[in-house]
Amino acid sequence: MPTRDAAQLGQNPAPTYDAYLSTCPARQLVDRISDKWVTLVLPALADGPQRYSDLARRIDGVSQKMLTQTLRTLERDGLLTRHVTPSVPVRVDYELTPLGLSLMPLIASIKSWAETHMDEVSAARDDYDSDSSR
Amino acid sequence: MPTRDAAQLGQNPAPTYDAYLSTCPARQLVDRISDKWVTLVLPALADGPQRYSDLARRIDGVSQKMLTQTLRTLERDGLLTRHVTPSVPVRVDYELTPLGLSLMPLIASIKSWAETHMDEVSAARDDYDSDSSR
DNA sequence: CGGTATCCTGGGAGATACTG
DNA sequence: CAGTATCTCCCAGGATACCG
C-alpha cells in the first residue's frame, strides 16, 4: 500500500531523512528552526495574523534586520505567508500556513518549557558553579 | 513549596518568566536550548546513557569542541549528568536527568518534524525561488 | 510603516596539536 | 578515550542611515 499508514501515529518510523547525518537536508532544516528568533516568532503568530510592527513590539529586543530576515526565511520555507495591504502607510501581515501551524505548537512547547523550568535550571547552575571540586 | 494548580493543565498561564522580554532569564534559556547541537544531543540520549565516543559517532560532523561544550552546558543547566569510570582508558557516560528527560521529547519532536516535513519545505523553497515576481 | 543597504565587530565554531 | 588549549577565520547580527 503506497498510502502513508504511519502518518497516523505520533511517532513516525525512520523516514528518508536523518538529521544525525551531516549531509542530510534535514540537518540544515534543524539548524534553521532551532533558532532563537524562530522560537519567538512562531508562537507570536499563534493567535492569527500579526502585523510586522506588532511582532517587533512583542518580541522585545529583536532588530529590524533579524525580524525581517527570520520572517523571510520562514516564508521561503513555507511556514508563513506575507500579506501586503497597499494602503498609506503600507500594512503587512504575517500568518502561519498549515505547515507552519503544524510546527508552531512544538516550538511553543520549547518556549513554554523554558519559562516553566527556569527556576530548576537556575538552581542547577548555582549547584554546578558552587561545586569547588569541579 | 506552593501548590501549583496550573501545573495540571497542558497550557500554563503566564508564569513569572516571559521569553518575549529581552531581559528575562527565560529568553537566554530559549537561546541556549534552541540550538542545533542541543537538538541533536538530547534525542541521542533518549535510549539511556551514552558514551562520549558514541555520541560523537552518532552525531555526524560535530567537532570535539562543540560536542564537549554542548555537553558541559547541558550538564551545568541540570539536563544531564556526567559519569566518569576511571578505567584505562577512561570511560565517560552521559545520561539525561529527570529535568532533561522532561525537555527531550519536545526537542525530539522538532528534530522529527524536520525529517518528516523536509519534502514540503523543499517544495516551498522551489516555489518561492521560482517566482520571478518576487 | 515596513522595510533595504551598508558598515562593522564580537564571538561562534572549525582545525590542529597536545595530555591525563 | 575523552578531553583541554590555542589559533584563526568567518559571518551572525547589531547600529545606523536611507527609501517606497
Coordinates of C-alpha atoms (C1' of nucleotides) in Angstrom, one line a residue:
Chain A
M1 CA 0.0 0.0 0.0
P2 CA 1.5 3.3 -1.1
T3 CA -0.6 5.3 1.3
R4 CA 1.2 6.5 4.4
D5 CA -0.3 4.5 7.3
A6 CA 2.5 5.7 9.6
A7 CA 1.3 9.2 9.4
Q8 CA -1.5 8.5 11.8
L9 CA 0.9 7.7 14.5
G10 CA 2.6 10.3 16.7
Q11 CA 5.9 8.6 16.3
N12 CA 6.9 8.1 12.7
P13 CA 9.4 5.5 11.7
A14 CA 12.7 6.5 10.3
P15 CA 11.9 8.4 7.0
T16 CA 14.2 9.1 4.1
Y17 CA 15.8 11.9 6.1
D18 CA 18.0 11.7 9.1
A19 CA 19.2 14.8 10.9
Y20 CA 22.0 12.9 12.5
L21 CA 23.7 12.8 9.1
S22 CA 25.6 16.0 8.4
T23 CA 24.9 15.7 4.7
C24 CA 21.2 15.3 5.1
P25 CA 19.0 18.3 4.2
A26 CA 17.1 17.7 7.4
R27 CA 20.2 18.6 9.3
Q28 CA 20.2 22.0 7.8
L29 CA 16.5 22.4 8.4
V30 CA 17.1 21.5 12.1
D31 CA 19.7 24.3 12.1
R32 CA 17.2 26.7 10.7
I33 CA 14.3 26.0 13.1
S34 CA 16.4 25.5 16.1
D35 CA 16.9 29.2 16.3
K36 CA 16.3 31.8 19.0
W37 CA 14.2 34.1 16.8
V38 CA 12.2 31.3 15.2
T39 CA 11.3 30.1 18.7
L40 CA 9.9 33.5 19.5
V41 CA 8.3 34.4 16.1
L42 CA 6.3 31.2 15.5
P43 CA 4.5 31.3 18.9
A44 CA 3.8 35.0 18.4
L45 CA 1.7 34.1 15.4
A46 CA -0.3 31.5 17.3
D47 CA -3.3 33.8 17.7
G48 CA -3.7 34.6 14.0
P49 CA -2.2 37.1 11.6
Q50 CA 0.1 39.8 13.1
R51 CA 1.4 43.0 11.7
Y52 CA 5.1 43.5 11.4
S53 CA 5.1 46.2 14.0
D54 CA 3.1 44.0 16.3
L55 CA 5.7 41.3 16.1
A56 CA 8.5 43.8 16.5
R57 CA 6.9 45.2 19.7
R58 CA 6.0 41.8 21.1
I59 CA 9.4 40.3 20.6
D60 CA 11.4 42.6 22.7
G61 CA 14.9 43.4 21.6
V62 CA 14.7 42.0 18.1
S63 CA 16.4 44.1 15.5
Q64 CA 14.6 45.0 12.3
K65 CA 17.2 43.1 10.4
M66 CA 16.8 39.9 12.3
L67 CA 13.0 40.1 12.4
T68 CA 12.8 40.7 8.6
Q69 CA 15.4 38.0 7.9
T70 CA 13.7 35.5 10.1
L71 CA 10.3 36.2 8.5
R72 CA 11.7 36.0 5.0
T73 CA 13.3 32.6 5.7
L74 CA 10.1 31.2 7.3
E75 CA 8.2 32.5 4.3
R76 CA 10.5 30.9 1.9
D77 CA 10.3 27.6 3.8
G78 CA 6.5 27.7 3.5
L79 CA 5.8 28.2 7.2
L80 CA 4.1 31.6 6.9
T81 CA 2.7 33.9 4.4
R82 CA 3.2 37.6 3.9
H83 CA 0.2 39.8 3.0
V84 CA 0.7 43.3 1.9
T85 CA -2.1 45.8 2.1
P86 CA -1.1 48.7 -0.2
S87 CA -2.5 51.4 2.0
V88 CA -0.7 54.6 3.1
P89 CA 1.2 53.8 5.0
V90 CA 1.6 50.2 3.9
R91 CA 0.4 47.4 6.1
V92 CA 2.0 44.0 6.2
D93 CA 0.5 41.0 7.9
Y94 CA 2.1 37.6 8.6
E95 CA 0.2 34.4 9.1
L96 CA 1.1 30.8 9.7
T97 CA 0.5 28.4 6.9
P98 CA -0.9 24.9 7.7
L99 CA 2.7 23.7 7.6
G100 CA 3.8 26.4 10.0
L101 CA 0.8 25.7 12.1
S102 CA 2.0 22.1 12.4
L103 CA 5.3 23.2 13.7
M104 CA 4.2 26.0 15.9
P105 CA 2.9 24.0 18.9
L106 CA 6.2 22.1 19.0
I107 CA 8.2 25.3 19.1
A108 CA 5.8 26.9 21.5
S109 CA 6.3 23.9 23.9
I110 CA 10.0 24.6 23.9
K111 CA 9.5 28.3 24.8
S112 CA 6.9 27.3 27.4
W113 CA 9.3 24.7 28.9
A114 CA 12.0 27.4 29.3
E115 CA 9.6 29.6 31.1
T116 CA 8.3 26.9 33.3
H117 CA 11.6 25.3 34.3
M118 CA 13.7 28.4 34.6
D119 CA 13.9 28.0 38.4
E120 CA 15.2 24.5 38.2
V121 CA 17.8 25.4 35.7
S122 CA 18.9 28.3 37.8
A123 CA 19.2 26.1 40.8
A124 CA 21.2 23.6 38.8
R125 CA 23.6 26.3 37.7
D126 CA 24.1 27.5 41.2
D127 CA 24.8 24.0 42.3
Y128 CA 27.2 23.4 39.5
D129 CA 29.1 26.7 40.0
S130 CA 29.4 26.2 43.8
D131 CA 31.0 22.8 43.5
S132 CA 34.7 23.6 44.1
S133 CA 35.7 20.0 43.2
R134 CA 34.8 20.7 39.7
Chain B
M1 CA 6.6 24.5 48.1
P2 CA 3.5 26.3 47.0
T3 CA 0.9 24.2 45.3
R4 CA 0.8 24.5 41.6
D5 CA -2.8 24.2 40.4
A6 CA -1.9 25.3 36.9
A7 CA 0.6 22.5 36.5
Q8 CA -2.1 20.1 35.7
L9 CA -3.1 21.9 32.6
G10 CA -1.3 21.5 29.3
Q11 CA -1.4 25.2 28.8
N12 CA 0.0 27.1 31.7
P13 CA -0.9 30.7 32.4
A14 CA 1.8 33.3 32.1
P15 CA 4.4 32.4 34.7
T16 CA 6.9 34.7 36.4
Y17 CA 9.1 34.3 33.3
D18 CA 8.4 35.6 29.8
A19 CA 10.8 34.8 27.0
Y20 CA 9.4 37.6 24.9
L21 CA 11.1 40.0 27.3
S22 CA 14.7 40.6 26.4
T23 CA 15.8 41.0 30.0
C24 CA 14.0 37.8 31.2
P25 CA 16.3 34.9 32.1
A26 CA 14.0 32.6 30.1
R27 CA 15.0 34.5 27.0
Q28 CA 18.5 33.4 27.5
L29 CA 17.4 29.9 28.2
V30 CA 15.4 29.8 25.0
D31 CA 18.6 30.9 23.2
R32 CA 20.5 28.0 24.8
I33 CA 18.1 25.2 24.1
S34 CA 17.1 26.5 20.6
D35 CA 20.4 25.3 19.4
K36 CA 21.4 23.0 16.5
W37 CA 23.6 20.7 18.6
V38 CA 21.3 20.6 21.6
T39 CA 18.6 19.4 19.2
L40 CA 20.8 16.5 18.2
V41 CA 22.4 15.7 21.5
L42 CA 19.2 15.4 23.7
P43 CA 17.4 12.9 21.4
A44 CA 20.6 11.0 21.1
L45 CA 20.4 10.3 24.8
A46 CA 16.8 9.1 24.6
D47 CA 17.7 5.5 24.8
G48 CA 19.7 5.8 28.0
P49 CA 23.3 6.6 28.9
Q50 CA 25.7 7.0 26.0
R51 CA 29.4 7.2 25.9
Y52 CA 31.2 10.3 24.6
S53 CA 32.5 8.4 21.6
D54 CA 29.1 7.0 20.9
L55 CA 27.6 10.5 20.8
A56 CA 30.5 11.7 18.6
R57 CA 29.9 8.9 16.1
R58 CA 26.2 9.2 16.1
I59 CA 26.0 13.0 15.6
D60 CA 27.8 13.1 12.4
G61 CA 30.0 16.1 11.8
V62 CA 30.1 17.5 15.3
S63 CA 33.5 18.7 16.4
Q64 CA 35.1 17.6 19.7
K65 CA 34.9 21.2 20.8
M66 CA 31.2 21.7 20.1
L67 CA 30.2 18.3 21.5
T68 CA 32.1 18.9 24.7
Q69 CA 30.9 22.4 25.0
T70 CA 27.3 21.4 24.4
L71 CA 27.5 18.6 27.0
R72 CA 29.1 20.9 29.6
T73 CA 26.4 23.5 29.2
L74 CA 23.7 20.9 29.4
E75 CA 25.3 19.4 32.5
R76 CA 25.6 22.8 34.1
D77 CA 21.9 23.5 33.3
G78 CA 21.0 20.2 35.1
L79 CA 19.7 18.5 31.9
L80 CA 22.2 15.7 32.0
T81 CA 24.8 14.1 34.2
R82 CA 28.4 13.1 33.5
H83 CA 29.7 9.8 34.9
V84 CA 33.4 9.1 34.8
T85 CA 34.6 5.5 35.0
P86 CA 38.3 5.7 35.9
S87 CA 39.3 2.7 33.9
V88 CA 42.2 2.7 31.4
P89 CA 41.4 4.2 29.1
V90 CA 38.8 6.3 30.9
R91 CA 35.2 5.9 30.1
V92 CA 32.6 8.7 30.3
D93 CA 28.9 8.3 30.1
Y94 CA 26.2 10.9 29.7
E95 CA 22.7 10.5 30.9
L96 CA 19.6 12.6 31.0
T97 CA 18.4 13.8 34.3
P98 CA 14.6 13.9 35.1
L99 CA 14.8 17.6 34.0
G100 CA 16.5 16.7 30.8
L101 CA 14.0 13.9 30.3
S102 CA 11.2 16.4 30.5
L103 CA 12.7 18.5 27.7
M104 CA 14.0 15.8 25.5
P105 CA 10.7 14.7 23.9
L106 CA 9.9 18.3 23.0
I107 CA 13.3 18.7 21.3
A108 CA 12.9 15.3 19.7
S109 CA 9.6 16.3 18.2
I110 CA 11.4 19.3 16.5
K111 CA 14.0 17.0 15.0
S112 CA 11.3 14.6 13.9
W113 CA 9.3 17.3 12.4
A114 CA 12.2 18.4 10.3
E115 CA 12.8 14.9 9.0
T116 CA 9.1 14.4 8.3
H117 CA 8.3 17.7 6.6
M118 CA 11.6 18.1 4.7
D119 CA 9.8 17.4 1.3
E120 CA 7.2 20.1 1.9
V121 CA 9.8 22.6 2.9
S122 CA 11.9 21.8 -0.2
A123 CA 8.8 22.2 -2.4
A124 CA 8.0 25.6 -0.7
R125 CA 11.6 26.7 -1.4
D126 CA 11.4 25.8 -5.0
D127 CA 8.1 27.5 -5.3
Y128 CA 9.4 30.7 -3.6
D129 CA 12.6 30.8 -5.7
S130 CA 10.9 30.2 -9.0
D131 CA 8.5 33.1 -8.5
S132 CA 10.1 35.8 -10.7
S133 CA 7.6 38.5 -9.4
R134 CA 9.4 38.3 -6.1
Chain C
dC1 C1' 5.0 51.7 8.2
dG2 C1' 7.9 48.3 6.7
dG3 C1' 11.3 47.6 5.0
dT4 C1' 16.5 47.8 2.3
dA5 C1' 21.6 48.8 2.2
dT6 C1' 25.9 49.3 4.3
dC7 C1' 29.3 49.1 7.6
dC8 C1' 31.5 46.9 11.4
dT9 C1' 32.6 44.0 15.3
dG10 C1' 32.4 40.0 18.8
dG11 C1' 32.5 35.6 19.3
dG12 C1' 30.8 31.1 17.4
dA13 C1' 32.9 27.4 15.6
dG14 C1' 36.3 24.6 12.9
dA15 C1' 41.2 22.8 12.6
dT16 C1' 45.1 21.4 14.8
dA17 C1' 48.1 19.9 18.5
dC18 C1' 48.8 18.2 23.0
dT19 C1' 47.6 15.3 27.6
dG20 C1' 45.9 12.5 31.9
Chain D
dC1 C1' 39.3 7.6 25.3
dA2 C1' 37.9 11.9 26.4
dG3 C1' 39.1 15.6 26.7
dT4 C1' 41.9 20.8 27.0
dA5 C1' 44.4 24.6 24.8
dT6 C1' 45.3 27.8 21.1
dC7 C1' 44.9 29.9 16.9
dT8 C1' 42.2 31.7 13.3
dC9 C1' 38.6 32.9 10.4
dC10 C1' 34.2 33.9 9.1
dC11 C1' 29.8 35.6 9.5
dA12 C1' 25.7 36.3 12.5
dG13 C1' 23.8 40.1 13.9
dG14 C1' 23.7 45.0 15.9
dA15 C1' 23.9 50.0 14.6
dT16 C1' 23.0 53.4 11.5
dA17 C1' 21.2 55.6 7.6
dC18 C1' 18.1 55.9 3.8
dC19 C1' 13.6 54.7 0.8
dG20 C1' 8.7 53.5 -1.4

